[in-house]
Short mmCIF file of C-alpha atoms and ligand atoms in Angstrom, two decimals:
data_model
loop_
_atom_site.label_atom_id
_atom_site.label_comp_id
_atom_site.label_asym_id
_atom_site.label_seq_id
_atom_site.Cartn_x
_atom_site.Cartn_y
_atom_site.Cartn_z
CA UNK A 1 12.64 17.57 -13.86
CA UNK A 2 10.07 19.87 -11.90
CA UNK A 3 6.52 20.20 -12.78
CA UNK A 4 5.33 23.45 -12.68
CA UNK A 5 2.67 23.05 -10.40
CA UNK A 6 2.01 20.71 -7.51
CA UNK A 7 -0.13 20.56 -4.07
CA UNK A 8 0.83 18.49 -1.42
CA UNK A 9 -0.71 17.85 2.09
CA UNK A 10 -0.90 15.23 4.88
CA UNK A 11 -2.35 15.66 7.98
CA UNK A 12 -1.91 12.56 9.56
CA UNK A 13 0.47 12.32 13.02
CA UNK A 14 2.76 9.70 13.21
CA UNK A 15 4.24 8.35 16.55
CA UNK A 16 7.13 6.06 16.19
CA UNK A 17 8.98 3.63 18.43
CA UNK A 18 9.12 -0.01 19.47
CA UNK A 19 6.72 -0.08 22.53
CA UNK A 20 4.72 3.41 21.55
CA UNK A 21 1.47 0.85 21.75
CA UNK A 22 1.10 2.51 25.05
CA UNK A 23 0.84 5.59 24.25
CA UNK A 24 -2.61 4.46 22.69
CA UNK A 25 -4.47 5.50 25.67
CA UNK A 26 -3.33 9.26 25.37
CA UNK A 27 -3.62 9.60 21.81
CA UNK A 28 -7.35 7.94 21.97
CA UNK A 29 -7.90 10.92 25.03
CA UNK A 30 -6.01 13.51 23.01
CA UNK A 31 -8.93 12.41 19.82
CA UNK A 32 -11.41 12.89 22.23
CA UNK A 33 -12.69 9.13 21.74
CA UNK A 34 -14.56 7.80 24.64
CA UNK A 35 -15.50 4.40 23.08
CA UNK A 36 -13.43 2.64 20.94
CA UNK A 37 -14.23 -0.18 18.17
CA UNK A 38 -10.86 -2.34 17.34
CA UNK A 39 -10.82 -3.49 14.24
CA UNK A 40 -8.35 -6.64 13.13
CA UNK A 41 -7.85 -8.90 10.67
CA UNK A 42 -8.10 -12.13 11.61
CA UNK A 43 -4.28 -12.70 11.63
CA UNK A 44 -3.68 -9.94 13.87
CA UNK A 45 -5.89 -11.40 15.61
CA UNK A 46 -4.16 -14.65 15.43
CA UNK A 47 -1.01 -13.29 16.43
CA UNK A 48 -2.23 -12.35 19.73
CA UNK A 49 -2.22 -8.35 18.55
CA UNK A 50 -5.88 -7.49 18.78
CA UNK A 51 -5.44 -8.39 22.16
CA UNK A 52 -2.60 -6.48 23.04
CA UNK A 53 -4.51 -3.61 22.11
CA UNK A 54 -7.65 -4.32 23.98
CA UNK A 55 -5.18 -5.08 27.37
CA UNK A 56 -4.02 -1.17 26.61
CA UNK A 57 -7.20 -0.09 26.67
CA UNK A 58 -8.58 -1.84 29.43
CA UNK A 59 -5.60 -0.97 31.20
CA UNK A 60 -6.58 2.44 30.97
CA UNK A 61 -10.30 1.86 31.75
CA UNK A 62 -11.34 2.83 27.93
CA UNK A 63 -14.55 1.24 26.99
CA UNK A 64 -14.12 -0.85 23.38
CA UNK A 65 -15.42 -3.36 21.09
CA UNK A 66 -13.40 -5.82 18.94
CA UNK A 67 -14.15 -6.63 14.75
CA UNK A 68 -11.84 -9.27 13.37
CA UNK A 69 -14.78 -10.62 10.65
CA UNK A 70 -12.30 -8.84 7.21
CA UNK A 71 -11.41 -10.89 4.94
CA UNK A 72 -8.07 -9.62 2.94
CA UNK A 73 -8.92 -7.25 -0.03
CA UNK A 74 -11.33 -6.29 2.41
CA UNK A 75 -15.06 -7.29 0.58
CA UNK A 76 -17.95 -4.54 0.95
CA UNK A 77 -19.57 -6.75 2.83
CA UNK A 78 -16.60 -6.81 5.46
CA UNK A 79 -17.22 -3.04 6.28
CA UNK A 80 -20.96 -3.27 6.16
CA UNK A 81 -20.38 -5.49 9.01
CA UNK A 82 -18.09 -3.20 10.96
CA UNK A 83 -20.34 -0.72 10.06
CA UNK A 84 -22.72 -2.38 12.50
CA UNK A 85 -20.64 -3.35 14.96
CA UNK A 86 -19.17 0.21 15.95
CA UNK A 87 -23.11 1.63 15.87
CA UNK A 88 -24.17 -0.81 17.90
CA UNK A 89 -21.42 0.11 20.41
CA UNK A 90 -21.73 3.68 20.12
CA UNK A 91 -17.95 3.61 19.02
CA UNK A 92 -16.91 7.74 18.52
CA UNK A 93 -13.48 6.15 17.67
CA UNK A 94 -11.72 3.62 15.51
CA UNK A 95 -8.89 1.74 16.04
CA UNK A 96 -7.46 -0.21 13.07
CA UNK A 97 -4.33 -2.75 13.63
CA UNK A 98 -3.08 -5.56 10.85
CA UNK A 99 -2.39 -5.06 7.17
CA UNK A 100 -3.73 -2.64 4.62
CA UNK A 101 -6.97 -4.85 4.47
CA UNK A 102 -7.35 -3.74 8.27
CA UNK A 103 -6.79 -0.33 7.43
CA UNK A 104 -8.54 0.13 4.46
CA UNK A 105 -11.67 -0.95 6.22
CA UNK A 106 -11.33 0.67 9.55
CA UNK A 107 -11.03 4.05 7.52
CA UNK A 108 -13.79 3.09 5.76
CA UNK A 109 -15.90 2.17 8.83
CA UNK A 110 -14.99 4.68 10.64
CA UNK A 111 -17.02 7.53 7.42
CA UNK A 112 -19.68 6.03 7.89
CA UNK A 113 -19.93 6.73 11.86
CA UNK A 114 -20.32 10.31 9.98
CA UNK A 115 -22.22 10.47 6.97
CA UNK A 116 -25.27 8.94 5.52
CA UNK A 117 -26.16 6.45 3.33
CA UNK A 118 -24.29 3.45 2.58
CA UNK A 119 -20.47 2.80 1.97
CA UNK A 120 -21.50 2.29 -1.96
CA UNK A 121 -22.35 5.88 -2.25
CA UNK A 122 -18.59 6.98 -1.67
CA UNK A 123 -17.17 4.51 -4.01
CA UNK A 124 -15.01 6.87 -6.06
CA UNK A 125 -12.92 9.75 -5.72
CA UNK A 126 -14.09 13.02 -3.35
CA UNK A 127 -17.70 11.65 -2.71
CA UNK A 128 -17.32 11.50 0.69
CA UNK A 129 -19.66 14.46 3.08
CA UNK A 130 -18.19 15.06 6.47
CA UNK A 131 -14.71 14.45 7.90
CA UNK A 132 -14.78 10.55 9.05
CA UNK A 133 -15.09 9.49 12.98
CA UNK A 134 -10.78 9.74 14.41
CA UNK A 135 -8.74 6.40 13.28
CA UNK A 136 -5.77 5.54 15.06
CA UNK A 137 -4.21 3.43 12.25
CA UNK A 138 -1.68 1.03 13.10
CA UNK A 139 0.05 -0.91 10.57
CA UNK A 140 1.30 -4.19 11.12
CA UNK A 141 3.31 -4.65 7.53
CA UNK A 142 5.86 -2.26 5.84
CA UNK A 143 3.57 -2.19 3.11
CA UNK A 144 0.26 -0.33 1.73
CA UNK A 145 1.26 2.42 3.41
CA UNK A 146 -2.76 3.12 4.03
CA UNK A 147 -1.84 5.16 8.04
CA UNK A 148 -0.95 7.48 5.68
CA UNK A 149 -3.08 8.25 2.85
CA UNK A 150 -6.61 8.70 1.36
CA UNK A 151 -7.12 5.53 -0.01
CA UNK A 152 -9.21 2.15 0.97
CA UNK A 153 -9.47 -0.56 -1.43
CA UNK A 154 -12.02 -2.92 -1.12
CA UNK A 155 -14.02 -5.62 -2.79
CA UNK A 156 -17.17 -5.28 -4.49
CA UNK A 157 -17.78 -9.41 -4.25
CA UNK A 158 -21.14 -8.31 -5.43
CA UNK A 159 -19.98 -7.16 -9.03
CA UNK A 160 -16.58 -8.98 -8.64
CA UNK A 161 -14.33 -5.51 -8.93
CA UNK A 162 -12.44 -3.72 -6.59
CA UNK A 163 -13.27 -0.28 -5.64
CA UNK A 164 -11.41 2.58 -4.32
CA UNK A 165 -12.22 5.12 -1.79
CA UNK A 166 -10.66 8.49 -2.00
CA UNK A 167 -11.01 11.49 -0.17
CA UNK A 168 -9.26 14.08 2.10
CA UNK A 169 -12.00 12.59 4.63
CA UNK A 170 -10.98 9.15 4.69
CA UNK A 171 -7.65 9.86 6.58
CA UNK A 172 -6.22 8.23 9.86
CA UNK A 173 -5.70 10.76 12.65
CA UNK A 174 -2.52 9.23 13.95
CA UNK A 175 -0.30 6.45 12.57
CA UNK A 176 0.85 4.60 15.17
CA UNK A 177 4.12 2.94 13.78
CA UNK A 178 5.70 0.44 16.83
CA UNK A 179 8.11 -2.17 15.19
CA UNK A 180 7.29 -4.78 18.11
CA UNK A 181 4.21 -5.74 16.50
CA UNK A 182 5.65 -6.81 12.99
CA UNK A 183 7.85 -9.62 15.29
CA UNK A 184 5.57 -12.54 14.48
CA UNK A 185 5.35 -11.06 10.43
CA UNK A 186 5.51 -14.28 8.95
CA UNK A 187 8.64 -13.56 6.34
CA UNK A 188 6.87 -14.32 2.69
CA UNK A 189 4.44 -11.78 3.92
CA UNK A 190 7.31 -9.19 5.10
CA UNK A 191 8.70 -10.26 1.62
CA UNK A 192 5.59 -9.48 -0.47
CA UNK A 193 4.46 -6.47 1.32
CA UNK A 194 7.89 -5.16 1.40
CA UNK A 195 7.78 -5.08 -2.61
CA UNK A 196 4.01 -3.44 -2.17
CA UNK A 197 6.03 -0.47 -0.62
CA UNK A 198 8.80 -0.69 -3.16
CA UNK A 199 6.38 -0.69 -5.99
CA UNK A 200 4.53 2.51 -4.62
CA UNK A 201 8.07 4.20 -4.02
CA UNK A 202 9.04 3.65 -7.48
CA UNK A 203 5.90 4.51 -9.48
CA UNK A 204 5.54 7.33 -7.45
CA UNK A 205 8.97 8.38 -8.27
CA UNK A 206 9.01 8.02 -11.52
CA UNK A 207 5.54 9.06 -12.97
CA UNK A 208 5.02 12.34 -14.35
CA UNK A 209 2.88 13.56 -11.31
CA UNK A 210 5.58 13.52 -9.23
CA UNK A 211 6.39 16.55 -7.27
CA UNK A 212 9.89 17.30 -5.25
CA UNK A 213 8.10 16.50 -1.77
CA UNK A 214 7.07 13.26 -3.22
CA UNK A 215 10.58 12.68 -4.81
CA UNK A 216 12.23 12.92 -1.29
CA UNK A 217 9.65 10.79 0.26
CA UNK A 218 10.01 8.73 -2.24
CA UNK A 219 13.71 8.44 -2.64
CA UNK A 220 13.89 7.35 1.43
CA UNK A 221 11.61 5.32 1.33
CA UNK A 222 13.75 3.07 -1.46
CA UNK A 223 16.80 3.48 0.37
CA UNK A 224 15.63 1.90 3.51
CA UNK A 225 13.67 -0.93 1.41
CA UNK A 226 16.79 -1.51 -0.40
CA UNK A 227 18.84 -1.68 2.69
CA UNK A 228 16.29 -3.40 5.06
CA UNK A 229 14.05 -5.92 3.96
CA UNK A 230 16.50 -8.63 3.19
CA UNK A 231 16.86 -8.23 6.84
CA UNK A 232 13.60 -8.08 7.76
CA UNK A 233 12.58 -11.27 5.89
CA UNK A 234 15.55 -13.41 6.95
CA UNK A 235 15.77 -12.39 11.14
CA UNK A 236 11.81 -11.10 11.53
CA UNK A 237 13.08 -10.04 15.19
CA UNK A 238 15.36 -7.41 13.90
CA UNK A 239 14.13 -4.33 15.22
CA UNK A 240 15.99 -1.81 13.64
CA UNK A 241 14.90 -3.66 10.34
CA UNK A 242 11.51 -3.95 11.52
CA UNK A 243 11.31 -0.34 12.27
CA UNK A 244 12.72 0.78 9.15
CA UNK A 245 10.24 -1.12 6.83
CA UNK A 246 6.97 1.04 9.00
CA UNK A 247 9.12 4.33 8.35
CA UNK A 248 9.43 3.13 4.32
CA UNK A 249 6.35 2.44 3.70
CA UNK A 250 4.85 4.92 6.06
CA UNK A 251 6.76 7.06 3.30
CA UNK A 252 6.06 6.06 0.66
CA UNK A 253 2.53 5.95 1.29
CA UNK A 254 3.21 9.82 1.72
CA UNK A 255 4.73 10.13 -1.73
CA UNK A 256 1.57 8.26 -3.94
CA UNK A 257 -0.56 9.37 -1.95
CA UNK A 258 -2.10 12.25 -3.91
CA UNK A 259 0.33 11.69 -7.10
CA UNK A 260 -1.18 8.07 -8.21
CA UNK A 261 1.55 5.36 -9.33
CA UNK A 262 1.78 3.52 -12.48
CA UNK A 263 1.35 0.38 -14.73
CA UNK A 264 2.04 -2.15 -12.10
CA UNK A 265 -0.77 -1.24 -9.76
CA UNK A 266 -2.76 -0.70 -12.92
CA UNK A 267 -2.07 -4.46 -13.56
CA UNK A 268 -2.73 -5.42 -9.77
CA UNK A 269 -6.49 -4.45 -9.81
CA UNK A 270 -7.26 -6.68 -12.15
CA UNK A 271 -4.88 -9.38 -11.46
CA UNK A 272 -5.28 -9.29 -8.04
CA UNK A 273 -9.11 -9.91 -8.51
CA UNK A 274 -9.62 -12.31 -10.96
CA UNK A 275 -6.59 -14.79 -9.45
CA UNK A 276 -6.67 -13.71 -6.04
CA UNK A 277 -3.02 -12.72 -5.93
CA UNK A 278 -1.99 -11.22 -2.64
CA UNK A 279 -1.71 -7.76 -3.60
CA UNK A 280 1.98 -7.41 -2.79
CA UNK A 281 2.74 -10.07 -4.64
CA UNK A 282 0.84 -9.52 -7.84
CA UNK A 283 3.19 -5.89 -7.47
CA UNK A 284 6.76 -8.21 -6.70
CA UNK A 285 5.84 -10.15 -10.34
CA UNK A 286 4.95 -7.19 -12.56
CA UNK A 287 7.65 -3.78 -11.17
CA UNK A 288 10.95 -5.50 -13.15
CA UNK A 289 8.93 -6.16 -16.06
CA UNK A 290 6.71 -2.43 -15.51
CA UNK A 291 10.51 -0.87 -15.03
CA UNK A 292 12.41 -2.53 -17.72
CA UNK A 293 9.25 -1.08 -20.21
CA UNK A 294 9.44 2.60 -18.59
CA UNK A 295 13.13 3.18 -18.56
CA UNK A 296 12.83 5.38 -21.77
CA UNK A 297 10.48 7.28 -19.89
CA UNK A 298 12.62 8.76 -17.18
CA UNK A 299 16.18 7.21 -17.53
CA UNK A 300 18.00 9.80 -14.98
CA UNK A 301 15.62 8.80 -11.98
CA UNK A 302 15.67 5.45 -12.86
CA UNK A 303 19.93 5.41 -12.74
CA UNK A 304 19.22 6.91 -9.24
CA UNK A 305 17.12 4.39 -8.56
CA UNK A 306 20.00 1.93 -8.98
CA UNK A 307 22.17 4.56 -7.48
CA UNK A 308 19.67 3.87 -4.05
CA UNK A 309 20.25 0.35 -4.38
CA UNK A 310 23.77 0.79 -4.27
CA UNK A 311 24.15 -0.44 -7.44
CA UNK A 312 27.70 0.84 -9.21
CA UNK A 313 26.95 3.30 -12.02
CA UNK A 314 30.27 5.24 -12.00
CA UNK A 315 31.69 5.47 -16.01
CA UNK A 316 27.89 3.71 -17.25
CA UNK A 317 25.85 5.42 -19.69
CA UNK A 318 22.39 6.97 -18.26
CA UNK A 319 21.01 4.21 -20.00
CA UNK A 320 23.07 1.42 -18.75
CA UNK A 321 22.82 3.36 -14.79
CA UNK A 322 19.54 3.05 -15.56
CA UNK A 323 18.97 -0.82 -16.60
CA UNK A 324 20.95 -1.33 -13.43
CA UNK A 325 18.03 -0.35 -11.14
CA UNK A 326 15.96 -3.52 -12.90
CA UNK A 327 18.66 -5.93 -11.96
CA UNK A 328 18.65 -4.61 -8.85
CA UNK A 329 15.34 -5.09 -7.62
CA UNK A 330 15.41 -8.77 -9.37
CA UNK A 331 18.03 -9.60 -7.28
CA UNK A 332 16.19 -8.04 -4.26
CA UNK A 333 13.13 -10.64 -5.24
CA UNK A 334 15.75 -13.76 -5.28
CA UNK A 335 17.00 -12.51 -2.02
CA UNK A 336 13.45 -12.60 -0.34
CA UNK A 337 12.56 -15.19 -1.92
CA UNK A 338 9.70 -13.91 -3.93
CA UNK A 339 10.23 -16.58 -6.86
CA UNK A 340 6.30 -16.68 -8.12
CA UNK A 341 4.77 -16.01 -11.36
CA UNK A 342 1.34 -14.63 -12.80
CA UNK A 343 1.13 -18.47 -14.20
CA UNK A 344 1.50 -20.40 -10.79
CA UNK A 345 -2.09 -18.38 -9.76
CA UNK A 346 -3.48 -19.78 -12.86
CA UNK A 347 -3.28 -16.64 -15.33
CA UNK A 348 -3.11 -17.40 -18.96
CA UNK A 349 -2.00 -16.37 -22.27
CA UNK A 350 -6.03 -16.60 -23.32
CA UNK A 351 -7.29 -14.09 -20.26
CA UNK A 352 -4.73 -11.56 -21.41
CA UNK A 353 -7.32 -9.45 -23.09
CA UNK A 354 -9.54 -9.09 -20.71
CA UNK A 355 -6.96 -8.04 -17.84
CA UNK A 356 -5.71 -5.89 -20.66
CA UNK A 357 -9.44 -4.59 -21.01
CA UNK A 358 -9.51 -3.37 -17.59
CA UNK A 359 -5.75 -2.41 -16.76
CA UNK A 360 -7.04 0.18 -19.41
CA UNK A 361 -9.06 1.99 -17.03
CA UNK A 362 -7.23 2.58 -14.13
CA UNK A 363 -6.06 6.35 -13.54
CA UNK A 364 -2.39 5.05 -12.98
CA UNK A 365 -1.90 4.64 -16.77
CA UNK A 366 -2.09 8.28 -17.68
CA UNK A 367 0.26 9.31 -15.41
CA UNK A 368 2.89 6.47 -15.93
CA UNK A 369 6.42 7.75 -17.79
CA UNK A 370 6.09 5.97 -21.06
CA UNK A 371 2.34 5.52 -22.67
CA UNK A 372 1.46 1.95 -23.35
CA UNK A 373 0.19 0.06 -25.83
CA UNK A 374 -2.25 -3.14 -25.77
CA UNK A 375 0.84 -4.55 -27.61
CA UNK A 376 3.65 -3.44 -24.65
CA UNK A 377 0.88 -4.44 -21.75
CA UNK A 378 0.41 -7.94 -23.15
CA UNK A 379 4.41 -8.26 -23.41
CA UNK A 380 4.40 -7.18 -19.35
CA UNK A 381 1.71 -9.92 -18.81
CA UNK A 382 3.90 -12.57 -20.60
CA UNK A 383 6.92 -11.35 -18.90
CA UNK A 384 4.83 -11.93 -15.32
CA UNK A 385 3.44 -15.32 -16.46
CA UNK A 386 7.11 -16.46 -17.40
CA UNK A 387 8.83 -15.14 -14.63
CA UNK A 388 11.21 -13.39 -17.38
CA UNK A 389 12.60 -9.42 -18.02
FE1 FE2 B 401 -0.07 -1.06 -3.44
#
């Protein structure tokens, strides 16, 4: 299926390879960036990261600051921070290294080094004034995919939401993708930001926004996740796996991007902020239960789906092709060992109606393949408190 009509653009550079860290310095010159504000999360930080960044810079005698003070789900109050910090440097430049909570906010940061106000008054889609300072985003996780696209999530601790950001000004300059710094990954975070990627390579595939750029992105992107991050959890110092997991997400960040995605991140807002689920794993517990519901809705992509996982389909019926893909990506969660449910965060059969109340709202349900009723979203919850298809 085609749609009739479809735009597609990304402007962001990529650079790829283990060791392209140091071609920071160039890439900072080439942005014309003559002070630079790193900004971490603390577990990059941790990890000894932030400061392999800093020794490239310093290295190559380019002044910089360092802001490690983000929480994950980055809160408001986070950026406001940054915000600070890269005035008070004079920062014309913004590097962001960790997960998508690092990248989320250094985008975010790095608007406001161009346009007025407050970070509040771009909460939304296309609010946003004047192309943002240069990022140089470099992702850490195969997973939100944020080097890539026009999104930042963040907190609103104040009203206890989460808020997106999206604009065509709130995009990284160059994604620096260099699978030597996802070596000290931890694996249940390769694990559950592995299935963030999956889950935005499959709703992206399979809504009805979905556009043939997208569907090649898109259709990669699940190929290497199905064939790499088994690997990638169980040896973290496998650099071809490594690298593969940057490229997947990297791509499929490229396919939602612009198209949206579906149910299950229409469940993870509100999950995610109400039992502070790690957003890759609120996304590893909903997508078989999300996918076993929307099969109806687009059976032939969904048998290719299982096709991608190398599932055998030969002499099935579309349908049964298609149920394959669900089994497949349950077994992928037993292999990483993503075993959790919605109950073990404390979420129960009595807040149903108010995550249903807000899932409701999110822009990803008009776009997903098969229209859902209170009735079907409360089944998906049970399914994700059980643990059950
Ligand atoms: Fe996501």
């Amino acid at each position: 299926m085609t749609i009739s009509q479809f735009h597609f653009h990304n402007p962001v550079e990529l650079q790829y390879g283990a060791g392209s860290l140091s071609k920071l310095p160039a890439i900072v010159h080439g942005l014309g960036g003559t002070k630079v504000l790193v900004v971490g999360d603390p577990g990059v930080l941790q990890a000894g990261l932030v400061e392999r960044v800093t020794q490239t810079l310093r290295a190559a005698e380019i002044p910089f600051g360092v802001f490690t003070d983000i929480k994950s789900d980055p809160e408001v109050r986070s950026v406001d921070l940054g915000i600070a910090a890269a005035r008070g440097l004079g920062a014309d430049l913004i590097v962001g290294i960790g997960g998508g909570s690092a990248l989320d906010a250094a985008k975010a940061i790095a608007v406001m080094l161009t346009n007025d106000g407050n970070i509040r008054d771009y909460f939304g889609v296309d609010k946003i004034k004047r192309p943002s300072a240069p990022v140089v985003a470099i992702p850490t996780t195969g997973g939100t995919g944020s080097e890539v696209t026009v999104w930042s999530v963040l907190s609103d601790t104040e009203n206890n939401l989460k808020v997106n950001i999206g604009s065509p000004f709130n995009y990284a300059r160059v994604a620096l993708l260099d699978p030597e710094l996802s070596r000290s990954l931890p694996a249940a975070v390769t694990a559950a930001t592995g299935m963030d990627a999956l889950t935005h390579a499959i709703e992206s595939y399979v809504n009805k926004a979905c556009h043939p750029f997208a569907e090649a992105a898109a259709e990669k992107a699940i190929r290497l996740i199905a064939d790499n991050l088994r690997l990638a959890v169980a040896q973290g110092d496998h650099m071809e796996a490594r690298g593969n997991m940057l490229i997947a997400s990297s791509l499929a960040g490229i396919a939602f991007n612009r198209i949206r995605l579906g149910l299950v991140h229409a469940f993870a807002l509100p999950l995610g902020n109400k039992f502070h689920i790690p957003h890759g794993l609120v996304n590893g517990i909903m997508l078989p239960a999300v996918m076993q519901f929307n099969l109806p809705g687009n059976l032939p992509k969904y048998a290719r789906i299982a096709e991608l996982f190398g599932e055998r389909i030969d002499g099935l019926s579309l349908r049964d092709a298609a149920a394959r893909s669900v089994h497949a990506v349950r077994q992928l969660k037993q292999d990483i060992g993503l075993t959790q449910t919605l109950s073990d965060f404390g979420m129960t059969a009595a807040r149903c109606e108010e995550v249903i109340d807000e899932t409701m709202t999110s822009a990803n349900v008009m776009i997903n393949p098969r229209l859902a009723t209170r009735a079907d979203l409360q089944r998906m919850l049970e399914c994700g408190m059980n643990g059950t298809v």
